Amino acid sequence: MYDTLFLDRDGVINHKLEGRYVTNFNDFTFITKSDFAIKELSKIFRRILIVTNQQGIGKGIMTVQDLEQLHIYMENELSCKNKYIDKIYFCPHLETSNCDCRKPRLGMFRKAQLDFPKINIDRSFLVGDSDSDILAGKGFGLETVKVSASFTLYDWLIELSK
Ligand SMILES: [Mg+2]
């Protein structure tokens, strides 16, 4: 069994929007089979954590409450009884804020390590769609996977299951 799967959200789980932020559930659509992939991945990973930059909050475009509502919606869509996502970490700060949590910085990963001290980095992965995800993952010592429109989370699941 693998240990921890760190997932970026936008561009991995749900579609990004052109020129604007995903601020509520009307904006939220799963990338093809990403919901199925998460359920399957939860069978081979001990835990799944989301690490997501959400500077729309810092910009005042949405509130922390909006984001939390959206995540409740997302988790409800994913599951009836089972909880597949163990915890969601988000960075609400602006790119210019110099916080320590915005990827490629490692604050969210370090927080996860405090919450789940047994994380085994050697058996863990980061999946993201941008360079800052990959940089953060590597910075934390994780094996990294970059997804795109032509290689999705589902495609990676299939590869991993071979
Ligand atoms: Mg992304």
mmCIF file of C-alpha atoms and ligand atoms in Angstrom:
data_model
loop_
_atom_site.group_PDB
_atom_site.id
_atom_site.type_symbol
_atom_site.label_atom_id
_atom_site.label_comp_id
_atom_site.label_asym_id
_atom_site.label_seq_id
_atom_site.Cartn_x
_atom_site.Cartn_y
_atom_site.Cartn_z
ATOM 1 C CA MET A 1 0.000 0.000 0.000
ATOM 2 C CA TYR A 2 1.118 3.530 -0.753
ATOM 3 C CA ASP A 3 1.143 6.094 2.015
ATOM 4 C CA THR A 4 -0.016 9.637 1.311
ATOM 5 C CA LEU A 5 -1.351 11.164 -1.881
ATOM 6 C CA PHE A 6 -1.048 14.939 -1.988
ATOM 7 C CA LEU A 7 -3.403 16.312 -4.610
ATOM 8 C CA ASP A 8 -3.565 19.767 -6.060
ATOM 9 C CA ARG A 9 -7.208 20.705 -6.735
ATOM 10 C CA ASP A 10 -7.712 23.028 -9.725
ATOM 11 C CA GLY A 11 -6.584 21.327 -12.921
ATOM 12 C CA VAL A 12 -6.312 17.940 -11.192
ATOM 13 C CA ILE A 13 -9.715 17.276 -9.620
ATOM 14 C CA ASN A 14 -11.821 20.004 -11.225
ATOM 15 C CA HIS A 15 -11.561 22.035 -14.392
ATOM 16 C CA LYS A 16 -9.936 25.433 -14.197
ATOM 17 C CA LEU A 17 -11.875 28.387 -15.510
ATOM 18 C CA GLU A 18 -10.525 30.740 -18.117
ATOM 19 C CA GLY A 19 -9.394 33.940 -16.436
ATOM 20 C CA ARG A 20 -11.321 33.542 -13.212
ATOM 21 C CA TYR A 21 -11.475 31.553 -10.001
ATOM 22 C CA VAL A 22 -13.674 28.638 -9.077
ATOM 23 C CA THR A 23 -15.634 30.282 -6.273
ATOM 24 C CA ASN A 24 -18.737 28.124 -5.797
ATOM 25 C CA PHE A 25 -20.281 24.830 -6.793
ATOM 26 C CA ASN A 26 -21.771 26.219 -10.001
ATOM 27 C CA ASP A 27 -18.195 26.703 -11.158
ATOM 28 C CA PHE A 28 -17.075 23.272 -10.039
ATOM 29 C CA THR A 29 -16.953 20.402 -12.526
ATOM 30 C CA PHE A 30 -14.940 17.251 -12.063
ATOM 31 C CA ILE A 31 -12.367 16.526 -14.730
ATOM 32 C CA THR A 32 -13.421 13.330 -16.535
ATOM 33 C CA LYS A 33 -13.224 10.376 -14.154
ATOM 34 C CA SER A 34 -11.236 12.281 -11.518
ATOM 35 C CA ASP A 35 -13.964 11.459 -8.998
ATOM 36 C CA PHE A 36 -13.737 7.772 -9.873
ATOM 37 C CA ALA A 37 -9.937 7.989 -9.728
ATOM 38 C CA ILE A 38 -10.021 9.458 -6.204
ATOM 39 C CA LYS A 39 -12.227 6.621 -4.991
ATOM 40 C CA GLU A 40 -9.928 4.021 -6.496
ATOM 41 C CA LEU A 41 -6.789 5.779 -5.248
ATOM 42 C CA SER A 42 -8.236 5.783 -1.746
ATOM 43 C CA LYS A 43 -8.020 1.980 -1.847
ATOM 44 C CA ILE A 44 -4.287 1.967 -2.507
ATOM 45 C CA PHE A 45 -3.259 5.023 -0.495
ATOM 46 C CA ARG A 46 -3.448 5.254 3.262
ATOM 47 C CA ARG A 47 -4.627 8.841 3.037
ATOM 48 C CA ILE A 48 -5.441 11.512 0.496
ATOM 49 C CA LEU A 49 -4.757 15.167 1.262
ATOM 50 C CA ILE A 50 -5.515 18.185 -0.890
ATOM 51 C CA VAL A 51 -3.050 21.066 -0.969
ATOM 52 C CA THR A 52 -4.429 24.018 -2.895
ATOM 53 C CA ASN A 53 -3.437 27.630 -3.476
ATOM 54 C CA GLN A 54 -6.537 29.819 -3.323
ATOM 55 C CA GLN A 55 -5.436 33.410 -3.642
ATOM 56 C CA GLY A 56 -8.956 34.345 -4.752
ATOM 57 C CA ILE A 57 -9.507 34.664 -1.005
ATOM 58 C CA GLY A 58 -6.602 37.082 -0.615
ATOM 59 C CA LYS A 59 -7.985 39.056 -3.547
ATOM 60 C CA GLY A 60 -11.383 39.331 -1.878
ATOM 61 C CA ILE A 61 -13.120 37.427 -4.700
ATOM 62 C CA MET A 62 -14.331 34.749 -2.298
ATOM 63 C CA THR A 63 -14.330 34.139 1.418
ATOM 64 C CA VAL A 64 -12.942 31.245 3.431
ATOM 65 C CA GLN A 65 -16.572 30.300 4.011
ATOM 66 C CA ASP A 66 -17.242 30.185 0.254
ATOM 67 C CA LEU A 67 -14.266 27.879 -0.170
ATOM 68 C CA GLU A 68 -15.341 25.634 2.683
ATOM 69 C CA GLN A 69 -18.877 25.436 1.260
ATOM 70 C CA LEU A 70 -17.408 24.457 -2.082
ATOM 71 C CA HIS A 71 -15.323 21.749 -0.472
ATOM 72 C CA ILE A 72 -18.341 20.353 1.352
ATOM 73 C CA TYR A 73 -20.118 20.217 -2.003
ATOM 74 C CA MET A 74 -17.123 18.514 -3.616
ATOM 75 C CA GLU A 75 -16.892 15.890 -0.873
ATOM 76 C CA ASN A 76 -20.630 15.247 -1.029
ATOM 77 C CA GLU A 77 -20.397 14.720 -4.768
ATOM 78 C CA LEU A 78 -17.538 12.292 -4.217
ATOM 79 C CA SER A 79 -19.160 10.137 -1.625
ATOM 80 C CA CYS A 80 -22.308 8.970 0.027
ATOM 81 C CA LYS A 81 -20.958 7.226 3.082
ATOM 82 C CA ASN A 82 -17.225 7.076 2.657
ATOM 83 C CA LYS A 83 -14.899 9.955 3.160
ATOM 84 C CA TYR A 84 -12.170 9.832 0.557
ATOM 85 C CA ILE A 85 -10.312 13.041 1.303
ATOM 86 C CA ASP A 86 -8.677 12.985 4.724
ATOM 87 C CA LYS A 87 -7.976 16.695 4.913
ATOM 88 C CA ILE A 88 -7.944 19.784 2.717
ATOM 89 C CA TYR A 89 -5.223 22.388 3.139
ATOM 90 C CA PHE A 90 -5.498 25.716 1.393
ATOM 91 C CA CYS A 91 -3.373 28.812 1.145
ATOM 92 C CA PRO A 92 -5.587 31.922 1.038
ATOM 93 C CA HIS A 93 -2.738 34.379 0.597
ATOM 94 C CA LEU A 94 -1.695 36.492 -2.352
ATOM 95 C CA GLU A 95 1.237 35.485 -4.479
ATOM 96 C CA THR A 96 2.902 38.718 -3.349
ATOM 97 C CA SER A 97 2.337 38.060 0.349
ATOM 98 C CA ASN A 98 5.465 36.004 0.978
ATOM 99 C CA CYS A 99 3.569 33.601 3.189
ATOM 100 C CA ASP A 100 5.172 30.250 3.868
ATOM 101 C CA CYS A 101 2.223 28.175 2.683
ATOM 102 C CA ARG A 102 1.721 29.132 -0.946
ATOM 103 C CA LYS A 103 3.155 26.439 -3.211
ATOM 104 C CA PRO A 104 5.975 26.084 -4.208
ATOM 105 C CA ARG A 105 6.610 26.808 -0.537
ATOM 106 C CA LEU A 106 6.049 23.966 1.880
ATOM 107 C CA GLY A 107 3.845 25.313 4.679
ATOM 108 C CA MET A 108 0.824 23.187 3.804
ATOM 109 C CA PHE A 109 2.957 20.057 3.601
ATOM 110 C CA ARG A 110 4.580 20.779 6.943
ATOM 111 C CA LYS A 111 1.168 21.317 8.490
ATOM 112 C CA ALA A 112 0.074 17.968 7.091
ATOM 113 C CA GLN A 113 3.126 16.380 8.650
ATOM 114 C CA LEU A 114 2.125 17.782 12.025
ATOM 115 C CA ASP A 115 -1.436 16.502 11.594
ATOM 116 C CA PHE A 116 -0.293 13.107 10.314
ATOM 117 C CA PRO A 117 3.127 12.466 11.895
ATOM 118 C CA LYS A 118 3.272 9.000 10.360
ATOM 119 C CA ILE A 119 3.441 10.258 6.779
ATOM 120 C CA ASN A 120 6.007 8.128 4.986
ATOM 121 C CA ILE A 121 7.439 10.418 2.345
ATOM 122 C CA ASP A 122 9.149 7.539 0.540
ATOM 123 C CA ARG A 123 5.776 5.921 -0.189
ATOM 124 C CA SER A 124 3.968 9.152 -1.047
ATOM 125 C CA PHE A 125 3.175 11.181 -4.163
ATOM 126 C CA LEU A 126 2.251 14.679 -5.173
ATOM 127 C CA VAL A 127 0.001 15.115 -8.187
ATOM 128 C CA GLY A 128 -0.347 18.592 -9.642
ATOM 129 C CA ASP A 129 -0.768 20.417 -12.935
ATOM 130 C CA SER A 130 1.633 23.313 -12.471
ATOM 131 C CA ASP A 131 5.322 23.801 -11.935
ATOM 132 C CA SER A 132 4.774 25.236 -8.466
ATOM 133 C CA ASP A 133 3.086 21.967 -7.429
ATOM 134 C CA ILE A 134 5.950 19.902 -8.742
ATOM 135 C CA LEU A 135 8.539 22.144 -7.118
ATOM 136 C CA ALA A 136 6.758 21.919 -3.780
ATOM 137 C CA GLY A 137 6.404 18.157 -4.036
ATOM 138 C CA LYS A 138 10.059 17.713 -4.839
ATOM 139 C CA GLY A 139 10.988 20.179 -2.102
ATOM 140 C CA PHE A 140 9.167 17.967 0.355
ATOM 141 C CA GLY A 141 10.920 14.893 -1.013
ATOM 142 C CA LEU A 142 7.900 13.385 -2.747
ATOM 143 C CA GLU A 143 7.677 11.558 -6.009
ATOM 144 C CA THR A 144 5.779 13.915 -8.310
ATOM 145 C CA VAL A 145 3.344 13.506 -11.176
ATOM 146 C CA LYS A 146 2.365 16.309 -13.511
ATOM 147 C CA VAL A 147 -1.077 15.953 -15.011
ATOM 148 C CA SER A 148 -2.561 17.768 -17.985
ATOM 149 C CA ALA A 149 -5.493 17.522 -20.383
ATOM 150 C CA SER A 150 -3.711 14.630 -22.094
ATOM 151 C CA PHE A 151 -2.594 12.828 -18.942
ATOM 152 C CA THR A 152 -5.212 13.067 -16.225
ATOM 153 C CA LEU A 153 -5.470 11.780 -12.686
ATOM 154 C CA TYR A 154 -7.446 8.854 -14.089
ATOM 155 C CA ASP A 155 -4.701 8.101 -16.630
ATOM 156 C CA TRP A 156 -2.161 8.063 -13.816
ATOM 157 C CA LEU A 157 -4.347 5.713 -11.772
ATOM 158 C CA ILE A 158 -4.412 3.289 -14.703
ATOM 159 C CA GLU A 159 -0.637 3.541 -15.031
ATOM 160 C CA LEU A 160 -0.138 2.994 -11.313
ATOM 161 C CA SER A 161 -2.443 -0.027 -11.303
ATOM 162 C CA LYS A 162 -0.567 -1.809 -14.082
HETATM 163 MG MG MG B 1 -3.625 23.384 -10.209
#
